[in-house]
Structure formats: structure tokens, C-alpha cells
Amino acid sequence: MAKDKKKDVKKSERSVRPSIAEQGARTESSSTKLTDLQEAQTSAAVSDKEPEEVEERPVQNVPSYYEEPVLTQLIVKSYEGEKVHGLYEGEGVAYFEGGNMYKGMFSEGFMHGQGTYTWADGVKYEGTFVKNVQMFNGCYTWNDGSYYEGSIENGLRHGFGFFRSSTHPVSYIGYWYKGKRHGKGTVYYDREYTSWYSGDWLNNVKEGWGMRCYKSGNTYEGQWEKNVRHGRGRMRWLTDNQEYIGQWVYGIQHGYGTHIWFLKRMPASQYPLRNKYIGNFVNGERHGRGRFIYASGAVYDGEWVCNKKHGKVQTIGIINDSENPSTLGSDIELDISSLLDLLPGEERQEETRQVEFAVLRHITALRRVYSFYSSLGCDDAHDNTFLMTRLQFWRFLKDCQLHHSNITLAEMDRILSDKTPLEEIHSPYETLLFRTFLSHLIHLAFHIYHKEHKDKGPYLSKCFVEMVSRNVIPTACHIQGILFSEQRRTVFALSYIDKCWEIYRAFCRSNTRPPFEPTMKMRQFLWMLNDFKLLSKQLTASRLVEILVKDGPSLHDSSSTNLEQEVCMEKIYYIVVHYKLEAKTVKDEEFGQWVYQVQIFFINNFFPAYHHEKALREKIKENRIQDAELAELIAEREAEEAKRQEEATVEKGSFESNNTAIKELEEPVPQLVPPPKEEASIVPPPVVTKVPAGAKRKKK
């Protein structure tokens, strides 16, 4: 019996080895090199460690990849599992000489399906196999704790995936090509996620457009070549309060550009003071033609040699030609002319004076509110200056619960869009100066509270004071939403807002009421997500409506939900990132996992779905154009055919009329016989004698 068992084992081993060998011969040129991938991943992790100096070397050495024994060189030592016709089939465990082991699915003698391959040194692969080759999706785990999770092709990282090193504070999330970083991707150089690069890669090298944030806070955004700044880009030295925008040549300012030196000022100040140079650079120095503008207003326009002026100085004075200085100062002039036009002429001056006094009484608190919201989701500024965007202004309005006053954010946008182009009325990018912020508050206060104070004298100021005391002071600066609740998450989430704004505009429809600007309703938003196939068990339509009702009470009635309400860009973006932003505070390692999940959602789900829908719409539009052209061509041919038939009919009718005329001319005209006279004798007609048939006449 023992001998028979040994024979069966040897026979089964002989039966499975040809399958592995044949598969190896077919795929030897591609890769079944599992251990080769192990060394490649390890060396890639070491190469990601990058010095924190601002200036980088022009070229970095690319680590070599070591050749290791391929899978076909490994011999099956023993097998535990099912067999069919002497071949491994179904679930089983294979032990190889050298200590490697595979546990998972087999098919016709091949490792095929889900399985786990463990090397003798502890490296492990869990994922999909296709005839002894790692394919599709899987996870590599190294014995030092490093791991990769994502797309696999021929045993190599290929497609979208996430890699984290345990021996170095390095992680990468993005696209791979044959085991190398290639395409769009982000690498983090520390556990705190303060040092990172996000942009284009080419064979493990930064190449193309990208953004680099250093641990010191300095940032560069622009073009790269061979791992260094090369081309056009912007460098911000937060530690030195400087900024350069222009041409770079292998990490050095070289060519035409603008260098700015920011002057630190009081946090409450809004208008920046700075020295600026605009001109040519050579090897990092001002050299050639250039213009230097001092904060005082003095200007030098001329030649430079090695950072030194080489010409004469021209001084330009700064003139303030304001004819009607405001009570609030020359830098704050309220724009409330449209409201004053609604009042009698004799009351306008007093209304203006009273509302300026009301603003002046609360200006300190309002400056604090403006500074707080204008810095949400922003990196540190060189000169303590932040400009509020409409997205931040929406957050302020919702925190103050102004959208609970029977007026939606979309309606507020229309009220405040006096000189704004139609397509930009709901844009999240519009910037608001402090004086614009104050003017908007006065306009909104009038529309919300004018009925309560209409008969009480100068009521613009009373409406403003009512809103500030009831809505702004008690509730402002207390973030209620999830989007701006945590700084790191906010900064990262807002990096996708450009694409979200593009998607929002693509699916907007013209409003049916003036000013007929592009807008989106809740129903259209649900249709869009349904077309994108993003609605699932975790993110259902009812769950979305529940979130929106909680965020905006105007959507909810006592018994139903109004899906015809307009939703602005802030609400769309809020929904998209909501279920990825539910936790307000996280640990550093959890933040990295959250970043990975958000990037997966945007890059693998949301944006590809939009591009697919966009391509489908373009195809439909193209088909409609072709159908219209074909219909036009058919109509032209039918018109030509009808014209030919009409011409033929006319020609036929003309021919027949001509023939009739000719016949009438050819026929003899009958002679007119005069009537007989009365006295003329009537001659009787001759008598005709009928001869019977067959009878002959006799001759006389």
C-alpha cells in the first residue's frame, strides 16, 4: 500500500509539472517572477526616500532590479487537495522545493483563481492567479511589514494601487506601469503627510506637471523633468516670505519670471504690501531687463547685472483720488446703490450714513469672522492675507442659518449677482473683498428683515443690526458642516473641486426664471448619480435625500421632500465627500487610509463615470448631427425630385397645349351655307331599294 501511494504521488507530480513548465515557456518573456517583484518593490521603497532640501539634484540614480528564479524553476514537493484526471483541481495546497507554498484554487494543474503564495523568506501575495501568473488585483506583503494593494498584471504592479513602506516613512498612491510609478500619482515622504509630491511620473521619475510640498511648508507647483523643477512653475518659500513664478532650468530660476517679497502685516489687514521684480533671470540672479516695484511705490525699470541695478531710477507717486470718502475709510466703500434706488431720494443720504455707522459699530467682530472663514481649507499665506471665496461664504451663511429664512443659497447667489456673468453666478471660485462681504450682508439683511422694519424710519441699518445680532454674532465661527471640520482633510478634499465644478456645469440646465442662469435641481442631481452608477446599498437615493434634508430644511416639507429645489455647488460637493468625511478626527495612519479611499472614489469611480457619460453624450450629439445632416440631405433630394416632377408636369402641359394649338391650325375651316329660300322647292330624297343578299342585278 505504501508503495502504491508513493507511485500515485510521483505520478501526480509528473502530471502537474508539464503544465507549469508549459505555462512558463509561454510567459517567460513577460513575467512570472514573483521573487523578482519582491526585490523590485523593496528597492522602490528605498528609492522613495528623498532629502528635504529645496534644491534637488538634476538626476537621481534609479535602483537596479535583481533577477531571481522564476516560478517555472520551482518544483512541486507535495500537494494536498483535489485532483481531476491526475491534475490539480479545485482548492488545494502546494509545497515547493525551497520552502515556498501556495494555498488556493487550482484549475487543470495551474494556480488559477484566488490564492495565497508565500515565499520562504516571508513575502506573501494574496490575490488572483491566471494560469500561474498573478493578475488583476492583489496584495503583496513583505516580511518587514511593507505592503502593496492594487492592480497586478503579469506579477508586476500595473494600474492603480497603493504602496506603503514600513522601514521608511514613504507611501505612494497612484498609477503603475510594469512595476514602476508611471502616470498620475502621489508620494508621501513622512508619516505626518507634510512632505509630498503629487503629479506626473515617468518610469519612477517626476516628469511633467506636479506639485511638491516640503516639510518646511515651502511648495512648488509646475513642470518637472528628471526629478527637478524644469519649465514653468511657481515656488513659494513660506519660511522666507517669497514667491517666484516663471521659468526654471534644472532647479534654478532661469528665464523670464516674477519674484515677490512679501511684507508681514497685522492679521486684520487685508491689502498686501510687497516688493516685486518682473524680468529676466540668469542662474538664479536678476540679470538683463527687469522692473522692480517697491512697496512704497518707487519703481526701477532698466538693466540688471548679477542682482544689481545698472541704470537710472524712476519714482512713481501714488495718488488717492477718491471724491466721496466713506465713513468707514477710503479702503471700505459699500456697494448698496441698488438698495438705495428703492428708497425715496431725500432719504438715501441718511440711510447711507446710518448703515455705515451700524457697520462701524460691528466692524471688529466682522473682520474676525471674515478672517476665520477666508482661511478655511487654505495653506498659510506669506503676508497673513486671505481672500474669501464663495465656497467659504456659503459655509458662513449656513453656519449663521440664513438659509433657514425661506431663502436658499441659490436664491442668495441671484440676489448678490448684480454684475456677475450668468455662468459664474454659482461659481465657488469668486473672491470677495472685505467691503464686498459687508455689502453682501447688507443686501441679505434687507431681503430677510425688511418687512419687520419697513415702517420704522431708516431701516437698512436696522435690518443689518438685526441680522448681525440674531444670526452672525451668536453662530459664526462654529463650523457645522463636515467639509471644513478638519484642516488636513479639507485641504485634500478641495484638491478635487476643479473637476467637480466642471461636472456640475456640464449637468446644469438653464433656469426657467430670470436671470436664466445655469443651475441644478435635486432631482437632476439624483439622475446624474444614477447615470454614473454610483448609487449603491451604502449610498442610496433615500440616504442622499436624508443628508440634504438635514443640511437644508427648505428641501423638506411636513410630509414629503421637494426634489425641485435648487442645489448649489457647495451642496453637491458636500454630498460627494460626505460619506468619506464622517469622522472628524483621525490618527495619522487612519488619515493615510482615508486619503487612499477618497482617491479611489474620485479617480476610479466618480471621474471615470463622468468621462464615460460625457463621451456617451458627445456620441449622441454626433449621431443627432449626422441624423440632422442626413434628414437635410433627404429633404434636399426630395425637394429636387419634387422640383423635377413639377418641371416635367409643366413641360408636359405646355407640350400638350402646343399640340392642341397645332391641330386646330391644321383642321379645315367649314364653309358656311346660306339658309334655303322659302320659295325653293324641296327635292325628295332618292329612294333606295334593298337587294336581297345573293341576288344579282339584271342589266338593262
Short mmCIF file of C-alpha atoms in Angstrom, two decimals, residues 225-603:
data_model
loop_
_atom_site.label_atom_id
_atom_site.label_comp_id
_atom_site.label_asym_id
_atom_site.label_seq_id
_atom_site.Cartn_x
_atom_site.Cartn_y
_atom_site.Cartn_z
CA GLU A 225 11.98 66.95 -15.70
CA LYS A 226 14.23 64.20 -14.32
CA ASN A 227 13.05 64.79 -10.75
CA VAL A 228 13.83 68.55 -10.71
CA ARG A 229 11.91 71.74 -11.42
CA HIS A 230 12.23 72.41 -15.13
CA GLY A 231 9.94 74.59 -17.25
CA ARG A 232 7.32 76.99 -15.99
CA GLY A 233 6.34 76.83 -12.34
CA ARG A 234 5.65 78.62 -9.08
CA MET A 235 7.81 78.26 -5.97
CA ARG A 236 6.61 79.57 -2.61
CA TRP A 237 9.15 79.92 0.20
CA LEU A 238 6.88 80.13 3.21
CA THR A 239 9.86 80.31 5.57
CA ASP A 240 11.30 83.36 3.76
CA ASN A 241 8.00 85.01 2.68
CA GLN A 242 8.95 84.88 -1.01
CA GLU A 243 7.40 83.61 -4.21
CA TYR A 244 8.67 83.08 -7.74
CA ILE A 245 6.55 82.46 -10.84
CA GLY A 246 8.38 81.88 -14.09
CA GLN A 247 10.88 79.73 -15.94
CA TRP A 248 13.14 77.09 -14.35
CA VAL A 249 16.10 75.21 -15.77
CA TYR A 250 17.06 72.11 -13.78
CA GLY A 251 16.05 73.51 -10.42
CA ILE A 252 17.33 77.09 -10.92
CA GLN A 253 15.44 80.29 -11.79
CA HIS A 254 16.46 80.94 -15.37
CA GLY A 255 14.49 82.94 -17.95
CA TYR A 256 11.58 85.32 -17.58
CA GLY A 257 9.75 85.40 -14.28
CA THR A 258 8.32 87.33 -11.33
CA HIS A 259 9.84 87.26 -7.84
CA ILE A 260 7.84 88.67 -4.91
CA TRP A 261 8.99 89.55 -1.38
CA PHE A 262 6.00 89.67 0.98
CA LEU A 263 5.89 92.01 3.98
CA LYS A 264 4.31 90.66 7.14
CA ARG A 265 1.49 92.81 8.47
CA MET A 266 -1.20 92.73 11.11
CA PRO A 267 -3.64 89.79 10.76
CA ALA A 268 -6.63 92.15 10.42
CA SER A 269 -5.11 93.86 7.39
CA GLN A 270 -6.29 92.63 4.02
CA TYR A 271 -4.45 94.55 1.32
CA PRO A 272 -0.94 93.21 0.69
CA LEU A 273 2.32 95.14 0.72
CA ARG A 274 5.15 93.61 -1.26
CA ASN A 275 8.28 94.19 -3.29
CA LYS A 276 8.17 92.73 -6.76
CA TYR A 277 10.65 92.09 -9.56
CA ILE A 278 9.42 91.30 -13.08
CA GLY A 279 12.06 90.48 -15.66
CA ASN A 280 14.87 88.15 -16.69
CA PHE A 281 16.84 85.75 -14.53
CA VAL A 282 20.14 84.02 -15.26
CA ASN A 283 21.29 81.19 -12.98
CA GLY A 284 19.03 82.33 -10.16
CA GLU A 285 20.01 86.02 -10.28
CA ARG A 286 18.30 89.14 -11.64
CA HIS A 287 20.17 89.71 -14.87
CA GLY A 288 19.08 91.58 -18.00
CA ARG A 289 15.99 93.71 -18.48
CA GLY A 290 13.75 93.96 -15.43
CA ARG A 291 11.30 96.07 -13.46
CA PHE A 292 11.44 96.33 -9.66
CA ILE A 293 8.37 97.69 -7.86
CA TYR A 294 8.87 98.67 -4.23
CA ALA A 295 6.10 98.56 -1.63
CA SER A 296 6.47 102.33 -1.22
CA GLY A 297 5.54 102.88 -4.87
CA ALA A 298 9.03 103.56 -6.24
CA VAL A 299 9.83 101.76 -9.48
CA TYR A 300 13.11 100.89 -11.17
CA ASP A 301 12.78 99.86 -14.81
CA GLY A 302 16.03 99.08 -16.58
CA GLU A 303 19.03 96.77 -16.77
CA TRP A 304 20.30 94.41 -14.09
CA VAL A 305 23.66 92.68 -13.71
CA CYS A 306 24.12 89.93 -11.09
CA ASN A 307 21.26 91.12 -8.86
CA LYS A 308 22.40 94.78 -9.04
CA LYS A 309 20.70 97.71 -10.76
CA HIS A 310 22.50 99.00 -13.81
CA GLY A 311 20.65 102.20 -14.87
CA LYS A 312 18.51 105.06 -13.52
CA VAL A 313 15.61 105.00 -11.03
CA GLN A 314 12.13 106.19 -11.86
CA THR A 315 9.82 107.12 -8.97
CA ILE A 316 6.06 106.99 -9.38
CA GLY A 317 3.78 108.62 -6.79
CA ILE A 318 0.59 107.00 -5.51
CA ILE A 319 -2.46 109.23 -5.70
CA ASN A 320 -5.73 108.68 -3.90
CA ASP A 321 -8.43 110.35 -5.99
CA SER A 322 -11.46 109.24 -4.02
CA GLU A 323 -14.04 112.04 -4.30
CA ASN A 324 -16.51 110.75 -1.72
CA PRO A 325 -14.61 109.20 1.18
CA SER A 326 -16.66 106.75 3.23
CA THR A 327 -17.18 107.00 6.98
CA LEU A 328 -15.57 103.55 7.15
CA GLY A 329 -12.38 104.74 5.41
CA SER A 330 -11.07 105.04 1.90
CA ASP A 331 -10.48 101.27 1.58
CA ILE A 332 -14.07 100.29 2.52
CA GLU A 333 -16.76 101.68 0.25
CA LEU A 334 -20.09 99.90 0.45
CA ASP A 335 -21.89 98.96 -2.76
CA ILE A 336 -25.57 99.37 -1.84
CA SER A 337 -26.72 101.60 -4.69
CA SER A 338 -29.31 99.06 -5.88
CA LEU A 339 -30.95 99.15 -2.42
CA LEU A 340 -30.86 102.95 -2.25
CA ASP A 341 -32.66 103.10 -5.60
CA LEU A 342 -35.67 101.52 -3.89
CA LEU A 343 -35.91 104.43 -1.42
CA PRO A 344 -37.11 108.00 -1.89
CA GLY A 345 -34.36 110.37 -3.00
CA GLU A 346 -34.49 112.53 0.11
CA GLU A 347 -33.91 109.51 2.39
CA ARG A 348 -30.91 107.97 0.63
CA GLN A 349 -28.16 110.06 2.21
CA GLU A 350 -29.45 109.46 5.73
CA GLU A 351 -29.89 105.74 5.08
CA THR A 352 -26.29 105.54 3.83
CA ARG A 353 -24.94 107.38 6.86
CA GLN A 354 -26.88 105.24 9.34
CA VAL A 355 -25.90 101.94 7.76
CA GLU A 356 -22.22 103.00 7.75
CA PHE A 357 -22.48 103.78 11.46
CA ALA A 358 -24.05 100.36 12.07
CA VAL A 359 -21.24 98.64 10.19
CA LEU A 360 -18.64 100.67 12.07
CA ARG A 361 -20.03 99.51 15.43
CA HIS A 362 -19.58 95.84 14.48
CA ILE A 363 -16.57 96.08 12.16
CA THR A 364 -14.12 94.46 14.59
CA ALA A 365 -16.28 91.36 15.03
CA LEU A 366 -16.98 91.20 11.29
CA ARG A 367 -13.25 91.40 10.49
CA ARG A 368 -12.66 88.46 12.81
CA VAL A 369 -15.45 86.50 11.11
CA TYR A 370 -14.08 87.32 7.66
CA SER A 371 -10.54 86.26 8.61
CA PHE A 372 -11.81 83.00 10.09
CA TYR A 373 -13.82 81.86 7.08
CA SER A 374 -11.40 83.14 4.44
CA SER A 375 -8.65 80.88 5.86
CA LEU A 376 -10.73 77.67 5.89
CA GLY A 377 -9.10 74.96 3.78
CA CYS A 378 -6.13 77.22 2.86
CA ASP A 379 -2.42 76.84 3.42
CA ASP A 380 -0.55 79.51 5.32
CA ALA A 381 -0.27 82.83 3.47
CA HIS A 382 3.01 84.74 3.13
CA ASP A 383 1.57 88.05 4.29
CA ASN A 384 -1.35 86.96 6.53
CA THR A 385 -3.72 87.74 3.66
CA PHE A 386 -6.68 85.59 2.70
CA LEU A 387 -9.50 86.40 0.30
CA MET A 388 -12.85 84.80 0.99
CA THR A 389 -14.22 82.63 -1.80
CA ARG A 390 -17.87 81.99 -2.49
CA LEU A 391 -17.44 78.42 -1.21
CA GLN A 392 -16.30 79.77 2.17
CA PHE A 393 -19.05 82.40 2.07
CA TRP A 394 -21.64 79.63 1.62
CA ARG A 395 -20.24 77.93 4.72
CA PHE A 396 -20.60 81.20 6.64
CA LEU A 397 -24.23 81.63 5.52
CA LYS A 398 -25.12 78.09 6.56
CA ASP A 399 -23.37 78.38 9.93
CA CYS A 400 -25.42 81.55 10.56
CA GLN A 401 -28.55 79.62 9.45
CA LEU A 402 -29.53 82.32 6.99
CA HIS A 403 -30.76 79.62 4.61
CA HIS A 404 -33.46 78.83 7.19
CA SER A 405 -35.19 82.15 6.40
CA ASN A 406 -37.23 80.83 3.45
CA ILE A 407 -34.38 81.62 1.08
CA THR A 408 -31.96 79.12 -0.44
CA LEU A 409 -28.27 79.58 -1.19
CA ALA A 410 -29.06 79.59 -4.92
CA GLU A 411 -31.54 82.45 -4.42
CA MET A 412 -28.94 84.34 -2.36
CA ASP A 413 -26.50 83.96 -5.24
CA ARG A 414 -29.03 85.54 -7.59
CA ILE A 415 -29.70 88.41 -5.19
CA LEU A 416 -25.98 89.18 -4.95
CA SER A 417 -25.18 88.70 -8.66
CA ASP A 418 -25.61 92.26 -9.85
CA LYS A 419 -22.62 92.34 -12.24
CA THR A 420 -21.70 88.66 -12.31
CA PRO A 421 -21.80 86.75 -15.64
CA LEU A 422 -24.62 84.21 -15.81
CA GLU A 423 -22.35 81.17 -15.96
CA GLU A 424 -20.43 82.34 -12.86
CA ILE A 425 -23.39 83.18 -10.59
CA HIS A 426 -22.99 79.91 -8.66
CA SER A 427 -19.21 79.61 -9.05
CA PRO A 428 -17.33 78.57 -5.88
CA TYR A 429 -14.23 80.50 -7.02
CA GLU A 430 -15.49 84.10 -6.92
CA THR A 431 -13.45 86.08 -4.38
CA LEU A 432 -14.98 88.60 -2.00
CA LEU A 433 -13.04 91.52 -0.58
CA PHE A 434 -13.96 92.62 2.93
CA ARG A 435 -16.00 95.55 1.61
CA THR A 436 -17.85 93.17 -0.74
CA PHE A 437 -18.51 90.86 2.20
CA LEU A 438 -20.06 93.78 4.15
CA SER A 439 -22.15 94.85 1.14
CA HIS A 440 -23.48 91.32 0.71
CA LEU A 441 -24.52 91.21 4.37
CA ILE A 442 -26.48 94.47 4.00
CA HIS A 443 -28.25 93.16 0.87
CA LEU A 444 -29.20 89.87 2.55
CA ALA A 445 -30.31 91.64 5.73
CA PHE A 446 -32.66 93.83 3.68
CA HIS A 447 -34.24 90.85 1.87
CA ILE A 448 -34.70 88.86 5.08
CA TYR A 449 -35.81 91.53 7.60
CA HIS A 450 -37.19 94.48 5.58
CA LYS A 451 -40.82 93.56 6.34
CA GLU A 452 -40.20 93.82 10.09
CA HIS A 453 -38.59 97.28 9.93
CA LYS A 454 -40.15 98.89 6.87
CA ASP A 455 -42.18 101.46 8.81
CA LYS A 456 -39.54 102.32 11.43
CA GLY A 457 -37.50 105.12 9.84
CA PRO A 458 -34.04 104.39 8.34
CA TYR A 459 -34.46 100.65 8.12
CA LEU A 460 -31.36 99.49 6.18
CA SER A 461 -29.29 99.91 9.32
CA LYS A 462 -31.96 98.27 11.49
CA CYS A 463 -32.15 95.25 9.19
CA PHE A 464 -28.36 94.95 9.28
CA VAL A 465 -28.17 95.22 13.08
CA GLU A 466 -30.99 92.67 13.39
CA MET A 467 -29.13 90.10 11.29
CA VAL A 468 -25.76 90.67 12.99
CA SER A 469 -27.21 90.37 16.49
CA ARG A 470 -29.55 87.45 15.73
CA ASN A 471 -27.58 85.38 13.20
CA VAL A 472 -23.92 86.39 12.88
CA ILE A 473 -22.57 87.07 16.37
CA PRO A 474 -24.12 84.02 18.15
CA THR A 475 -23.40 81.36 15.49
CA ALA A 476 -20.49 82.48 13.26
CA CYS A 477 -17.11 80.70 13.52
CA HIS A 478 -18.76 77.49 14.76
CA ILE A 479 -18.36 75.04 11.87
CA GLN A 480 -21.47 72.89 11.48
CA GLY A 481 -20.66 71.01 8.28
CA ILE A 482 -18.24 68.15 7.71
CA LEU A 483 -16.29 69.57 4.77
CA PHE A 484 -14.40 72.26 6.74
CA SER A 485 -14.32 70.48 10.09
CA GLU A 486 -10.73 69.14 9.86
CA GLN A 487 -7.94 71.12 8.18
CA ARG A 488 -5.91 68.29 6.63
CA ARG A 489 -8.96 66.62 5.18
CA THR A 490 -10.34 69.90 3.92
CA VAL A 491 -7.13 70.79 2.07
CA PHE A 492 -7.01 67.35 0.47
CA ALA A 493 -10.71 67.20 -0.41
CA LEU A 494 -10.64 70.65 -2.03
CA SER A 495 -7.93 69.47 -4.44
CA TYR A 496 -10.74 67.80 -6.43
CA ILE A 497 -13.11 70.75 -6.53
CA ASP A 498 -11.99 71.90 -10.00
CA LYS A 499 -13.17 68.68 -11.61
CA CYS A 500 -16.35 68.65 -9.53
CA TRP A 501 -17.15 72.18 -10.72
CA GLU A 502 -16.64 71.03 -14.33
CA ILE A 503 -19.06 68.14 -13.75
CA TYR A 504 -21.59 70.44 -12.07
CA ARG A 505 -21.55 72.86 -15.03
CA ALA A 506 -21.84 70.01 -17.54
CA PHE A 507 -25.10 68.77 -15.97
CA CYS A 508 -26.68 72.17 -15.24
CA ARG A 509 -29.75 73.39 -17.11
CA SER A 510 -30.92 76.92 -17.72
CA ASN A 511 -33.17 78.25 -15.01
CA THR A 512 -36.79 78.87 -16.01
CA ARG A 513 -36.83 82.20 -14.12
CA PRO A 514 -34.71 85.33 -14.57
CA PRO A 515 -31.80 85.72 -14.93
CA PHE A 516 -31.97 82.23 -16.57
CA GLU A 517 -28.54 81.16 -15.32
CA PRO A 518 -27.36 77.53 -15.42
CA THR A 519 -28.48 75.70 -12.28
CA MET A 520 -29.20 72.20 -10.99
CA LYS A 521 -32.17 70.77 -9.12
CA MET A 522 -32.10 67.96 -6.60
CA ARG A 523 -33.92 65.64 -8.99
CA GLN A 524 -31.29 66.24 -11.70
CA PHE A 525 -28.51 65.55 -9.21
CA LEU A 526 -30.03 62.17 -8.30
CA TRP A 527 -30.40 61.34 -12.00
CA MET A 528 -26.75 62.24 -12.55
CA LEU A 529 -25.56 59.90 -9.80
CA ASN A 530 -27.83 57.19 -11.16
CA ASP A 531 -26.35 57.64 -14.66
CA PHE A 532 -22.89 57.42 -13.10
CA LYS A 533 -23.97 54.13 -11.43
CA LEU A 534 -22.78 55.48 -8.06
CA LEU A 535 -25.96 54.72 -6.15
CA SER A 536 -25.50 51.55 -4.11
CA LYS A 537 -26.51 49.91 -0.84
CA GLN A 538 -24.13 52.21 1.02
CA LEU A 539 -25.13 55.34 -0.89
CA THR A 540 -28.83 55.12 -1.71
CA ALA A 541 -31.09 57.85 -3.06
CA SER A 542 -33.02 57.96 0.21
CA ARG A 543 -29.75 58.35 2.13
CA LEU A 544 -28.74 61.27 -0.09
CA VAL A 545 -32.09 62.97 0.42
CA GLU A 546 -31.77 62.40 4.16
CA ILE A 547 -28.38 64.11 4.21
CA LEU A 548 -29.66 67.05 2.17
CA VAL A 549 -32.76 67.48 4.31
CA LYS A 550 -30.55 67.62 7.38
CA ASP A 551 -28.29 70.18 5.71
CA GLY A 552 -31.05 72.27 4.10
CA PRO A 553 -34.52 72.45 5.68
CA SER A 554 -36.03 74.09 2.60
CA LEU A 555 -35.93 70.69 0.88
CA HIS A 556 -38.26 69.13 3.43
CA ASP A 557 -41.98 69.60 3.87
CA SER A 558 -44.09 68.16 6.65
CA SER A 559 -44.90 65.02 4.70
CA SER A 560 -42.62 64.92 1.65
CA THR A 561 -39.34 66.05 0.16
CA ASN A 562 -39.22 68.73 -2.51
CA LEU A 563 -36.90 67.45 -5.23
CA GLU A 564 -37.47 70.56 -7.36
CA GLN A 565 -35.37 72.70 -5.04
CA GLU A 566 -32.13 74.04 -6.49
CA VAL A 567 -28.82 72.77 -5.14
CA CYS A 568 -25.66 74.83 -5.44
CA MET A 569 -22.12 73.63 -5.95
CA GLU A 570 -21.42 73.59 -2.20
CA LYS A 571 -24.18 71.09 -1.58
CA ILE A 572 -23.11 68.88 -4.50
CA TYR A 573 -19.54 68.74 -3.24
CA TYR A 574 -20.78 68.21 0.31
CA ILE A 575 -22.74 65.14 -0.79
CA VAL A 576 -19.90 63.69 -2.87
CA VAL A 577 -17.39 63.69 0.00
CA HIS A 578 -19.86 63.23 2.89
CA TYR A 579 -19.61 59.53 3.48
CA LYS A 580 -15.81 59.74 3.18
CA LEU A 581 -15.61 62.53 5.78
CA GLU A 582 -17.81 61.19 8.54
CA ALA A 583 -15.09 61.00 11.20
CA LYS A 584 -13.91 64.43 12.34
CA THR A 585 -10.54 63.47 13.82
CA VAL A 586 -8.30 60.57 12.87
CA LYS A 587 -4.87 59.26 13.62
CA ASP A 588 -2.06 59.68 11.11
CA GLU A 589 -2.21 56.09 9.87
CA GLU A 590 -6.00 56.30 9.52
CA PHE A 591 -5.66 59.55 7.60
CA GLY A 592 -3.49 57.79 5.04
CA GLN A 593 -6.11 55.09 4.59
CA TRP A 594 -8.81 57.75 4.26
CA VAL A 595 -6.75 59.52 1.58
CA TYR A 596 -6.48 56.23 -0.27
CA GLN A 597 -10.26 55.66 -0.12
CA VAL A 598 -11.08 59.18 -1.31
CA GLN A 599 -8.64 58.95 -4.21
CA ILE A 600 -10.10 55.57 -5.16
CA PHE A 601 -13.59 57.09 -5.19
CA PHE A 602 -12.69 60.14 -7.28
CA ILE A 603 -10.11 58.61 -9.63
#
